[in-house]
PDB file of C-alpha atoms and ligand atoms in Angstrom:
ATOM      1  CA  MET R 299      83.591  32.358  55.590  1.00 90.00           C
ATOM      2  CA  GLN R 300      84.969  32.248  59.560  1.00 95.00           C
ATOM      3  CA  TYR R 301      83.848  34.424  62.366  1.00 97.00           C
ATOM      4  CA  VAL R 302      86.764  35.985  63.411  1.00 97.00           C
ATOM      5  CA  ILE R 303      85.181  36.551  66.973  1.00 97.00           C
ATOM      6  CA  PRO R 304      82.636  34.445  68.463  1.00 95.00           C
ATOM      7  CA  PRO R 305      78.716  35.292  66.750  1.00 95.00           C
ATOM      8  CA  PRO R 306      77.160  36.436  69.345  1.00 94.00           C
ATOM      9  CA  PRO R 307      74.075  34.228  70.941  1.00 94.00           C
ATOM     10  CA  GLN R 308      70.964  34.696  69.221  1.00 96.00           C
ATOM     11  CA  ALA R 309      68.160  35.750  71.238  1.00 97.00           C
ATOM     12  CA  ALA R 310      65.257  33.935  72.631  1.00 97.00           C
ATOM     13  CA  ILE R 311      62.341  33.467  74.477  1.00 97.00           C
ATOM     14  CA  PRO R 312      60.796  30.248  76.051  1.00 97.00           C
ATOM     15  CA  VAL R 313      57.293  29.372  74.311  1.00 98.00           C
ATOM     16  CA  ALA R 314      55.010  29.143  77.588  1.00 98.00           C
ATOM     17  CA  GLY R 315      54.159  25.114  78.307  1.00 95.00           C
ATOM     18  CA  GLU R 316      56.553  24.192  75.640  1.00 95.00           C
ATOM     19  CA  GLU R 317      60.165  23.226  77.517  1.00 89.00           C
ATOM     20  CA  SER R 318      61.733  22.638  73.892  1.00 95.00           C
ATOM     21  CA  GLN R 319      60.701  25.675  71.788  1.00 97.00           C
ATOM     22  CA  ALA R 320      62.069  28.871  71.702  1.00 98.00           C
ATOM     23  CA  PHE R 321      61.056  32.208  69.974  1.00 98.00           C
ATOM     24  CA  PRO R 322      64.451  33.832  68.402  1.00 98.00           C
ATOM     25  CA  VAL R 323      64.246  37.806  68.679  1.00 98.00           C
ATOM     26  CA  ARG R 324      65.207  39.884  66.020  1.00 98.00           C
ATOM     27  CA  ARG R 325      64.252  43.276  66.584  1.00 98.00           C
ATOM     28  CA  ILE R 326      62.547  44.735  69.803  1.00 98.00           C
ATOM     29  CA  TRP R 327      60.008  47.833  68.992  1.00 98.00           C
ATOM     30  CA  CYS R 328      58.268  49.594  71.997  1.00 98.00           C
ATOM     31  CA  VAL R 329      55.270  52.325  71.518  1.00 97.00           C
ATOM     32  CA  GLY R 330      55.386  55.492  73.094  1.00 93.00           C
ATOM     33  CA  ARG R 331      52.291  56.512  74.996  1.00 90.00           C
ATOM     34  CA  ASN R 332      49.842  54.659  74.140  1.00 94.00           C
ATOM     35  CA  TYR R 333      47.444  54.903  76.924  1.00 94.00           C
ATOM     36  CA  ALA R 334      45.753  58.057  77.939  1.00 87.00           C
ATOM     37  CA  GLU R 335      46.700  58.506  81.362  1.00 87.00           C
ATOM     38  CA  HIS R 336      50.222  57.501  80.933  1.00 82.00           C
ATOM     39  CA  ALA R 337      50.005  60.289  78.270  1.00 82.00           C
ATOM     40  CA  ARG R 338      48.429  62.527  80.665  1.00 87.00           C
ATOM     41  CA  GLU R 339      50.994  61.365  83.640  1.00 87.00           C
ATOM     42  CA  MET R 340      54.121  62.224  81.075  1.00 85.00           C
ATOM     43  CA  GLY R 341      52.783  65.267  80.757  1.00 86.00           C
ATOM     44  CA  HIS R 342      51.770  64.874  77.183  1.00 85.00           C
ATOM     45  CA  ASP R 343      48.319  65.586  75.296  1.00 78.00           C
ATOM     46  CA  PRO R 344      47.207  62.346  74.853  1.00 75.00           C
ATOM     47  CA  ASN R 345      45.064  63.060  71.693  1.00 77.00           C
ATOM     48  CA  ARG R 346      44.993  60.662  68.871  1.00 76.00           C
ATOM     49  CA  GLU R 347      48.342  61.826  67.236  1.00 84.00           C
ATOM     50  CA  PRO R 348      50.026  58.970  64.967  1.00 90.00           C
ATOM     51  CA  PRO R 349      52.078  56.389  67.731  1.00 93.00           C
ATOM     52  CA  PHE R 350      55.745  56.663  67.594  1.00 95.00           C
ATOM     53  CA  PHE R 351      58.327  53.873  68.182  1.00 97.00           C
ATOM     54  CA  PHE R 352      61.799  53.613  69.620  1.00 97.00           C
ATOM     55  CA  SER R 353      64.153  50.328  69.790  1.00 98.00           C
ATOM     56  CA  LYS R 354      65.707  48.356  72.422  1.00 98.00           C
ATOM     57  CA  PRO R 355      68.632  45.655  71.178  1.00 98.00           C
ATOM     58  CA  ALA R 356      67.617  42.178  71.286  1.00 98.00           C
ATOM     59  CA  ASP R 357      70.228  41.420  73.793  1.00 96.00           C
ATOM     60  CA  THR R 358      68.485  43.617  76.620  1.00 97.00           C
ATOM     61  CA  LEU R 359      65.556  40.696  76.898  1.00 97.00           C
ATOM     62  CA  VAL R 360      65.518  38.961  80.257  1.00 96.00           C
ATOM     63  CA  PRO R 361      63.514  35.922  81.394  1.00 96.00           C
ATOM     64  CA  SER R 362      60.810  36.123  84.066  1.00 97.00           C
ATOM     65  CA  GLY R 363      62.064  34.388  87.053  1.00 96.00           C
ATOM     66  CA  THR R 364      65.034  36.263  86.666  1.00 95.00           C
ATOM     67  CA  THR R 365      67.054  38.428  90.002  1.00 96.00           C
ATOM     68  CA  LEU R 366      68.854  41.533  88.122  1.00 96.00           C
ATOM     69  CA  PRO R 367      71.142  43.711  89.241  1.00 95.00           C
ATOM     70  CA  PHE R 368      70.626  47.465  89.431  1.00 96.00           C
ATOM     71  CA  PRO R 369      71.550  49.110  86.596  1.00 96.00           C
ATOM     72  CA  SER R 370      74.009  51.657  86.685  1.00 95.00           C
ATOM     73  CA  LEU R 371      73.892  55.299  86.254  1.00 96.00           C
ATOM     74  CA  THR R 372      70.296  55.724  87.252  1.00 97.00           C
ATOM     75  CA  LYS R 373      68.636  57.202  90.612  1.00 96.00           C
ATOM     76  CA  ASP R 374      65.096  56.423  88.987  1.00 98.00           C
ATOM     77  CA  LEU R 375      64.882  53.149  87.425  1.00 98.00           C
ATOM     78  CA  HIS R 376      60.504  53.050  86.865  1.00 98.00           C
ATOM     79  CA  HIS R 377      58.559  50.349  85.921  1.00 98.00           C
ATOM     80  CA  GLU R 378      56.311  49.919  82.676  1.00 98.00           C
ATOM     81  CA  ILE R 379      54.050  47.338  82.237  1.00 98.00           C
ATOM     82  CA  GLU R 380      53.180  46.140  78.692  1.00 98.00           C
ATOM     83  CA  LEU R 381      51.491  43.872  76.432  1.00 98.00           C
ATOM     84  CA  VAL R 382      54.370  41.945  74.022  1.00 98.00           C
ATOM     85  CA  VAL R 383      53.419  40.986  70.377  1.00 98.00           C
ATOM     86  CA  ALA R 384      55.009  38.441  68.290  1.00 99.00           C
ATOM     87  CA  ILE R 385      55.905  38.629  64.986  1.00 99.00           C
ATOM     88  CA  GLY R 386      55.758  35.533  62.657  1.00 98.00           C
ATOM     89  CA  ILE R 387      55.625  36.663  59.531  1.00 98.00           C
ATOM     90  CA  GLY R 388      56.802  40.012  58.349  1.00 98.00           C
ATOM     91  CA  GLY R 389      55.902  42.576  55.613  1.00 98.00           C
ATOM     92  CA  SER R 390      55.733  46.340  54.888  1.00 98.00           C
ATOM     93  CA  ASP R 391      52.736  48.698  54.821  1.00 98.00           C
ATOM     94  CA  ILE R 392      50.955  46.612  56.412  1.00 98.00           C
ATOM     95  CA  PRO R 393      46.988  47.029  56.681  1.00 98.00           C
ATOM     96  CA  ALA R 394      45.744  47.159  59.506  1.00 98.00           C
ATOM     97  CA  GLU R 395      42.737  45.501  58.198  1.00 98.00           C
ATOM     98  CA  THR R 396      45.377  41.952  57.944  1.00 98.00           C
ATOM     99  CA  ALA R 397      47.230  43.246  60.664  1.00 98.00           C
ATOM    100  CA  LEU R 398      46.635  40.397  63.208  1.00 98.00           C
ATOM    101  CA  GLU R 399      47.454  37.980  60.573  1.00 98.00           C
ATOM    102  CA  HIS R 400      51.403  38.720  61.050  1.00 98.00           C
ATOM    103  CA  VAL R 401      51.322  38.124  64.815  1.00 98.00           C
ATOM    104  CA  TRP R 402      52.582  34.697  66.395  1.00 98.00           C
ATOM    105  CA  GLY R 403      51.780  35.157  69.563  1.00 98.00           C
ATOM    106  CA  TYR R 404      51.792  37.727  72.765  1.00 98.00           C
ATOM    107  CA  GLY R 405      53.913  38.100  76.099  1.00 98.00           C
ATOM    108  CA  VAL R 406      53.717  40.323  79.236  1.00 98.00           C
ATOM    109  CA  GLY R 407      56.669  42.729  79.189  1.00 98.00           C
ATOM    110  CA  LEU R 408      58.210  45.292  81.071  1.00 98.00           C
ATOM    111  CA  ASP R 409      59.674  48.511  79.440  1.00 98.00           C
ATOM    112  CA  MET R 410      62.368  49.161  82.220  1.00 98.00           C
ATOM    113  CA  THR R 411      63.359  52.844  81.961  1.00 98.00           C
ATOM    114  CA  ARG R 412      65.987  54.891  83.219  1.00 98.00           C
ATOM    115  CA  ARG R 413      63.424  57.712  83.936  1.00 98.00           C
ATOM    116  CA  ASP R 414      66.499  60.244  84.787  1.00 98.00           C
ATOM    117  CA  LEU R 415      68.359  59.478  81.639  1.00 98.00           C
ATOM    118  CA  GLN R 416      65.443  59.846  79.342  1.00 97.00           C
ATOM    119  CA  THR R 417      64.152  62.785  81.275  1.00 97.00           C
ATOM    120  CA  GLU R 418      67.434  64.734  80.529  1.00 97.00           C
ATOM    121  CA  ALA R 419      67.863  63.621  76.914  1.00 97.00           C
ATOM    122  CA  LYS R 420      64.466  64.777  75.963  1.00 96.00           C
ATOM    123  CA  LYS R 421      65.227  67.903  77.839  1.00 97.00           C
ATOM    124  CA  LEU R 422      68.583  67.861  75.595  1.00 97.00           C
ATOM    125  CA  GLN R 423      67.084  67.079  72.490  1.00 97.00           C
ATOM    126  CA  ARG R 424      68.715  64.020  72.616  1.00 97.00           C
ATOM    127  CA  PRO R 425      68.041  60.286  71.717  1.00 96.00           C
ATOM    128  CA  TRP R 426      66.695  58.174  74.311  1.00 96.00           C
ATOM    129  CA  GLU R 427      68.858  54.968  74.270  1.00 97.00           C
ATOM    130  CA  PRO R 428      70.309  55.632  77.591  1.00 97.00           C
ATOM    131  CA  GLY R 429      66.831  55.798  79.147  1.00 98.00           C
ATOM    132  CA  LYS R 430      65.549  53.319  77.649  1.00 98.00           C
ATOM    133  CA  SER R 431      68.105  50.421  75.935  1.00 98.00           C
ATOM    134  CA  PHE R 432      70.682  49.451  78.639  1.00 97.00           C
ATOM    135  CA  ASP R 433      71.504  46.073  79.587  1.00 96.00           C
ATOM    136  CA  ALA R 434      68.794  43.882  81.069  1.00 96.00           C
ATOM    137  CA  SER R 435      65.981  46.526  80.408  1.00 98.00           C
ATOM    138  CA  CYS R 436      63.284  44.287  78.728  1.00 98.00           C
ATOM    139  CA  PRO R 437      62.401  41.331  81.021  1.00 98.00           C
ATOM    140  CA  VAL R 438      59.639  39.486  78.879  1.00 98.00           C
ATOM    141  CA  SER R 439      57.533  36.202  79.945  1.00 98.00           C
ATOM    142  CA  PRO R 440      57.119  32.947  78.295  1.00 98.00           C
ATOM    143  CA  LEU R 441      55.388  33.704  74.769  1.00 98.00           C
ATOM    144  CA  VAL R 442      52.031  31.802  73.870  1.00 98.00           C
ATOM    145  CA  PRO R 443      51.056  31.413  70.610  1.00 98.00           C
ATOM    146  CA  ALA R 444      47.868  33.340  69.285  1.00 98.00           C
ATOM    147  CA  SER R 445      46.702  30.258  68.058  1.00 98.00           C
ATOM    148  CA  ARG R 446      46.070  29.208  71.513  1.00 98.00           C
ATOM    149  CA  ILE R 447      44.790  32.335  72.786  1.00 98.00           C
ATOM    150  CA  GLY R 448      43.614  33.999  69.893  1.00 98.00           C
ATOM    151  CA  HIS R 449      44.355  38.180  69.865  1.00 98.00           C
ATOM    152  CA  PRO R 450      43.881  40.010  73.328  1.00 97.00           C
ATOM    153  CA  GLY R 451      42.298  43.326  72.639  1.00 95.00           C
ATOM    154  CA  ARG R 452      41.182  43.658  76.290  1.00 97.00           C
ATOM    155  CA  GLY R 453      41.739  42.567  79.340  1.00 98.00           C
ATOM    156  CA  ALA R 454      43.598  43.338  82.859  1.00 98.00           C
ATOM    157  CA  ILE R 455      46.941  44.599  82.683  1.00 98.00           C
ATOM    158  CA  TRP R 456      48.916  45.209  86.030  1.00 98.00           C
ATOM    159  CA  VAL R 457      52.109  45.450  87.914  1.00 98.00           C
ATOM    160  CA  LYS R 458      52.560  44.792  91.239  1.00 98.00           C
ATOM    161  CA  VAL R 459      55.681  46.157  93.253  1.00 98.00           C
ATOM    162  CA  ASN R 460      56.246  43.927  96.193  1.00 98.00           C
ATOM    163  CA  GLY R 461      52.819  42.652  96.214  1.00 98.00           C
ATOM    164  CA  GLU R 462      51.491  46.341  96.041  1.00 98.00           C
ATOM    165  CA  VAL R 463      49.676  46.987  92.783  1.00 98.00           C
ATOM    166  CA  LYS R 464      51.355  50.115  91.117  1.00 98.00           C
ATOM    167  CA  GLN R 465      50.008  50.024  87.484  1.00 97.00           C
ATOM    168  CA  SER R 466      46.612  48.687  86.407  1.00 97.00           C
ATOM    169  CA  GLY R 467      44.635  49.093  83.562  1.00 97.00           C
ATOM    170  CA  ASP R 468      43.158  47.293  80.221  1.00 97.00           C
ATOM    171  CA  LEU R 469      43.966  46.675  77.006  1.00 97.00           C
ATOM    172  CA  ALA R 470      40.887  47.961  75.502  1.00 96.00           C
ATOM    173  CA  GLN R 471      42.078  51.531  76.913  1.00 95.00           C
ATOM    174  CA  GLN R 472      45.345  51.129  74.353  1.00 96.00           C
ATOM    175  CA  ILE R 473      44.992  55.053  71.934  1.00 95.00           C
ATOM    176  CA  TRP R 474      46.479  52.640  69.308  1.00 96.00           C
ATOM    177  CA  ASN R 475      45.624  48.845  69.146  1.00 97.00           C
ATOM    178  CA  VAL R 476      47.727  46.028  68.130  1.00 98.00           C
ATOM    179  CA  ALA R 477      46.900  45.812  64.370  1.00 98.00           C
ATOM    180  CA  GLU R 478      46.604  49.629  64.105  1.00 97.00           C
ATOM    181  CA  CYS R 479      50.565  49.532  65.954  1.00 98.00           C
ATOM    182  CA  ILE R 480      51.331  47.044  63.355  1.00 98.00           C
ATOM    183  CA  ALA R 481      49.861  48.940  60.196  1.00 98.00           C
ATOM    184  CA  HIS R 482      52.232  51.941  61.664  1.00 98.00           C
ATOM    185  CA  LEU R 483      55.602  50.377  62.388  1.00 98.00           C
ATOM    186  CA  SER R 484      55.622  48.817  58.938  1.00 98.00           C
ATOM    187  CA  ARG R 485      55.088  51.999  57.427  1.00 98.00           C
ATOM    188  CA  SER R 486      58.645  53.043  58.758  1.00 98.00           C
ATOM    189  CA  VAL R 487      60.657  49.857  59.204  1.00 98.00           C
ATOM    190  CA  ALA R 488      60.024  46.298  57.423  1.00 98.00           C
ATOM    191  CA  LEU R 489      58.790  43.869  59.814  1.00 98.00           C
ATOM    192  CA  ALA R 490      60.332  40.593  60.086  1.00 98.00           C
ATOM    193  CA  PRO R 491      59.658  37.134  61.947  1.00 98.00           C
ATOM    194  CA  GLY R 492      61.140  37.139  65.204  1.00 98.00           C
ATOM    195  CA  ASP R 493      60.553  41.357  65.654  1.00 98.00           C
ATOM    196  CA  LEU R 494      58.260  41.897  69.259  1.00 98.00           C
ATOM    197  CA  ILE R 495      56.394  45.086  69.559  1.00 98.00           C
ATOM    198  CA  LEU R 496      56.057  46.585  73.528  1.00 98.00           C
ATOM    199  CA  THR R 497      52.875  48.140  73.229  1.00 98.00           C
ATOM    200  CA  GLY R 498      53.205  50.984  75.811  1.00 97.00           C
ATOM    201  CA  THR R 499      52.187  50.764  79.237  1.00 97.00           C
ATOM    202  CA  PRO R 500      49.328  52.400  81.803  1.00 96.00           C
ATOM    203  CA  ALA R 501      49.212  55.127  84.102  1.00 93.00           C
ATOM    204  CA  GLY R 502      50.847  54.825  87.405  1.00 95.00           C
ATOM    205  CA  VAL R 503      55.081  54.471  86.334  1.00 96.00           C
ATOM    206  CA  GLY R 504      57.343  54.425  89.332  1.00 96.00           C
ATOM    207  CA  SER R 505      60.189  53.824  90.714  1.00 97.00           C
ATOM    208  CA  VAL R 506      62.117  50.591  91.686  1.00 97.00           C
ATOM    209  CA  LYS R 507      64.605  50.098  93.923  1.00 96.00           C
ATOM    210  CA  PRO R 508      67.304  47.427  94.996  1.00 95.00           C
ATOM    211  CA  GLY R 509      65.372  44.464  96.695  1.00 96.00           C
ATOM    212  CA  ASP R 510      61.880  45.020  94.792  1.00 98.00           C
ATOM    213  CA  ARG R 511      60.117  42.522  93.408  1.00 98.00           C
ATOM    214  CA  LEU R 512      58.004  43.191  90.128  1.00 98.00           C
ATOM    215  CA  GLU R 513      54.653  40.862  89.570  1.00 98.00           C
ATOM    216  CA  GLY R 514      53.289  41.710  85.885  1.00 98.00           C
ATOM    217  CA  HIS R 515      50.089  40.389  84.782  1.00 98.00           C
ATOM    218  CA  VAL R 516      48.195  40.306  81.366  1.00 98.00           C
ATOM    219  CA  GLU R 517      44.724  38.797  81.563  1.00 98.00           C
ATOM    220  CA  GLY R 518      44.910  35.493  79.111  1.00 97.00           C
ATOM    221  CA  VAL R 519      48.529  36.186  77.914  1.00 98.00           C
ATOM    222  CA  GLY R 520      50.908  35.395  81.109  1.00 98.00           C
ATOM    223  CA  ASP R 521      52.632  36.324  84.124  1.00 98.00           C
ATOM    224  CA  LEU R 522      56.271  37.949  84.320  1.00 98.00           C
ATOM    225  CA  THR R 523      58.633  37.932  87.583  1.00 98.00           C
ATOM    226  CA  ILE R 524      61.430  40.170  88.063  1.00 97.00           C
ATOM    227  CA  THR R 525      63.769  40.908  91.111  1.00 97.00           C
ATOM    228  CA  TYR R 526      66.519  43.414  91.626  1.00 97.00           C
ATOM    229  CA  ASP R 527      69.625  42.694  93.873  1.00 93.00           C
ATOM    230  CA  ALA R 528      72.302  44.791  94.255  1.00 82.00           C
ATOM    231  CA  ALA R 529      74.693  41.689  94.604  1.00 83.00           C
ATOM    232  CA  ALA R 530      73.374  39.955  91.625  1.00 81.00           C
ATOM    233  CA  SER R 531      75.087  39.110  87.979  1.00 79.00           C
ATOM    234  CA  LEU R 532      73.850  39.601  84.674  1.00 73.00           C
ATOM    235  CA  GLN R 533      71.936  37.220  82.701  1.00 62.00           C
ATOM    236  CA  ARG R 534      70.662  37.143  79.345  1.00 56.00           C
ATOM    237  CA  VAL R 535      68.117  34.991  77.862  1.00 50.00           C
ATOM    238  CA  VAL R 536      69.840  33.001  75.019  1.00 46.00           C
TER     239      VAL R 536
HETATM  240 MN1  LIG O1202      56.809  51.604  77.347  1.00 92.71          MN
END
């Protein structure tokens, strides 16, 4: 069989500290409202309802250190700093007790959001894709294997915009921890090697403007830097 057009490149993320190794990405899942303070700031009750998930295509990934053009259609681009979980072993109906055995490693990600489009979609009961799944909407740091750092259940998570801390929290504040997120998601869809899960964002989401520099950090996991420049051209992770 011969492809009739060039096949799309395999999305991948570099492995931290290993120049010749990369983690190939299949699907990107994101957890909604997984920190109580963020649920409150978005106008929702932070009670422990089951987690919900949305997705971004793998080709929305961009690597740390990238300068990105400002996205189209939005006047309210928001940063959401998140712990990224990289699935190494797939499965369905995974019990929370053994879920961490499915994790290959971790990274630092930004669930960039065109908040004005997401808000409009919520109001009109339309899908979230225009707000969440646009080009270059998923910057992710190099991934670090769990075999090196273990499974972080607590530790600082923050993002600075132009040097000023905008979001700051602790992984221990997650309403659903990593194992529980995997358990819930794997009841909805079969997970497979290469899947990523962005595990929600702490309070303090806010606007990003052209020219802004974002620095994200998760304690014990890594760092991520992204700059927006209206004159930049789009780059992808390959
Ligand atoms: Mn998010």
